[in-house]
Amino acid sequence: METVFEFLKEIVSNPSIRKTTLILTITFSVIWFVYQTIADTSARKNKNKYRKSFIGQIVTGKSPEGNDKPKSVSPTNTPSKKTTNNDIDMDAIIIKSLRRKRYLDKKDENKKTSRGYNAKDTYEDLRRIISYSDEIQKFVKEAKGGMKSKSISSFRVKVTGDKVEIESITIPPIKINTNQAMTIKDVDSLKGMINDNRILSAFAYDAVK
């Protein structure tokens, strides 16, 4: 302890050492100031960064704790959810239109199905599957027993063993086996595949007049 005091006394009493110490102190202070200025400038240019210096944090209001908060992500392409005014009649209208090979009436296009999906989008998904049934069956026949997938029109067909999934833009995947896939040709051939209370109501075909 006495040695330390002697060392400090020597620094204070020796002009040469005092001068050197002062120069070093000023030099390190300048370096520190330059570093802090660069860090603060970087933080101002990037809103996701907080300032390094205490003064900079006061100015920007950013701190390490606040910087790590996760950002909220807006969901995209989420399917429509059920609403209280969904009507099974809309399901029947879709089936009737597909059966007669007619488009939906304008007044029905923005309505919801019994499952809460947009009526026009549901109609279009099913219409494309029927229109491209030959290509679906050709691919299923080639891929049967394996594990393959293929994009056809606006949907994707996945084959895993004897299981088939047809993934469309709006409606949930149609999950069937290879034998069922080979029978698709019109809307009536989809009975038992789409009226499963996921895509359309179980009573969708029963309500068709």
Coordinates of C-alpha atoms in Angstrom, one line a residue, residues 70-156:
P70 CA -39.8 -9.0 -31.4
K71 CA -41.6 -7.2 -34.3
S72 CA -45.2 -8.1 -35.0
V73 CA -45.7 -9.9 -38.3
S74 CA -48.9 -9.3 -40.3
P75 CA -50.4 -12.6 -41.5
T76 CA -50.8 -13.1 -45.2
N77 CA -53.1 -15.3 -47.2
T78 CA -55.1 -16.4 -44.2
P79 CA -58.3 -18.2 -45.0
S80 CA -61.7 -16.6 -44.2
K81 CA -63.1 -17.6 -40.8
K82 CA -66.6 -18.7 -40.0
T83 CA -69.1 -15.9 -39.4
T84 CA -72.5 -16.0 -37.8
N85 CA -74.4 -15.5 -41.0
N86 CA -72.9 -18.3 -43.1
D87 CA -75.6 -20.2 -44.9
I88 CA -75.6 -23.8 -46.2
D89 CA -77.5 -22.6 -49.2
M90 CA -74.3 -21.0 -50.6
D91 CA -72.7 -24.4 -50.6
A92 CA -75.6 -25.8 -52.6
I93 CA -75.4 -22.9 -55.0
I94 CA -71.8 -23.6 -55.7
I95 CA -72.5 -27.3 -56.4
K96 CA -75.4 -26.4 -58.6
S97 CA -73.3 -23.9 -60.6
L98 CA -70.5 -26.4 -61.1
R99 CA -73.0 -29.1 -62.1
R100 CA -74.5 -26.8 -64.7
K101 CA -71.1 -25.5 -65.8
R102 CA -72.2 -21.9 -65.0
Y103 CA -70.4 -19.2 -63.2
L104 CA -71.8 -17.8 -59.9
D105 CA -74.2 -14.9 -60.1
K106 CA -72.6 -11.6 -59.3
K107 CA -74.8 -11.2 -56.2
D108 CA -73.3 -14.4 -54.8
E109 CA -69.6 -13.9 -55.5
N110 CA -68.8 -12.1 -52.2
K111 CA -70.9 -14.2 -50.0
K112 CA -69.4 -16.8 -47.6
T113 CA -69.8 -20.6 -47.6
S114 CA -71.0 -22.5 -44.6
R115 CA -67.3 -22.9 -43.6
G116 CA -66.6 -19.2 -43.9
Y117 CA -64.7 -19.1 -47.2
N118 CA -65.3 -16.7 -50.0
A119 CA -67.9 -18.2 -52.3
K120 CA -66.3 -17.2 -55.6
D121 CA -62.8 -18.4 -54.5
T122 CA -64.2 -21.7 -53.3
Y123 CA -66.1 -22.1 -56.7
E124 CA -62.9 -21.3 -58.6
D125 CA -60.8 -23.8 -56.6
L126 CA -63.3 -26.6 -57.3
R127 CA -63.8 -25.7 -60.9
R128 CA -60.1 -25.9 -61.6
I129 CA -59.7 -29.2 -59.9
I130 CA -62.5 -30.6 -62.1
S131 CA -61.1 -29.0 -65.3
Y132 CA -57.7 -30.5 -64.7
S133 CA -58.9 -33.9 -63.4
D134 CA -57.2 -35.7 -66.3
E135 CA -53.8 -34.2 -65.4
I136 CA -54.4 -35.0 -61.8
Q137 CA -55.1 -38.6 -62.6
K138 CA -52.1 -38.9 -64.9
F139 CA -49.8 -37.7 -62.2
V140 CA -51.4 -39.8 -59.4
K141 CA -51.0 -42.9 -61.6
E142 CA -47.3 -42.1 -62.2
A143 CA -46.5 -41.3 -58.6
K144 CA -48.6 -44.0 -56.9
G145 CA -46.7 -45.8 -54.2
G146 CA -44.0 -43.1 -54.0
M147 CA -43.6 -39.6 -52.6
K148 CA -44.0 -36.8 -55.2
S149 CA -45.7 -33.5 -55.6
K150 CA -46.6 -31.4 -58.7
S151 CA -48.1 -28.0 -59.4
I152 CA -51.1 -28.2 -61.7
S153 CA -52.8 -24.9 -62.6
S154 CA -53.3 -23.0 -59.3
F155 CA -53.1 -26.0 -57.0
R156 CA -50.5 -28.6 -55.9

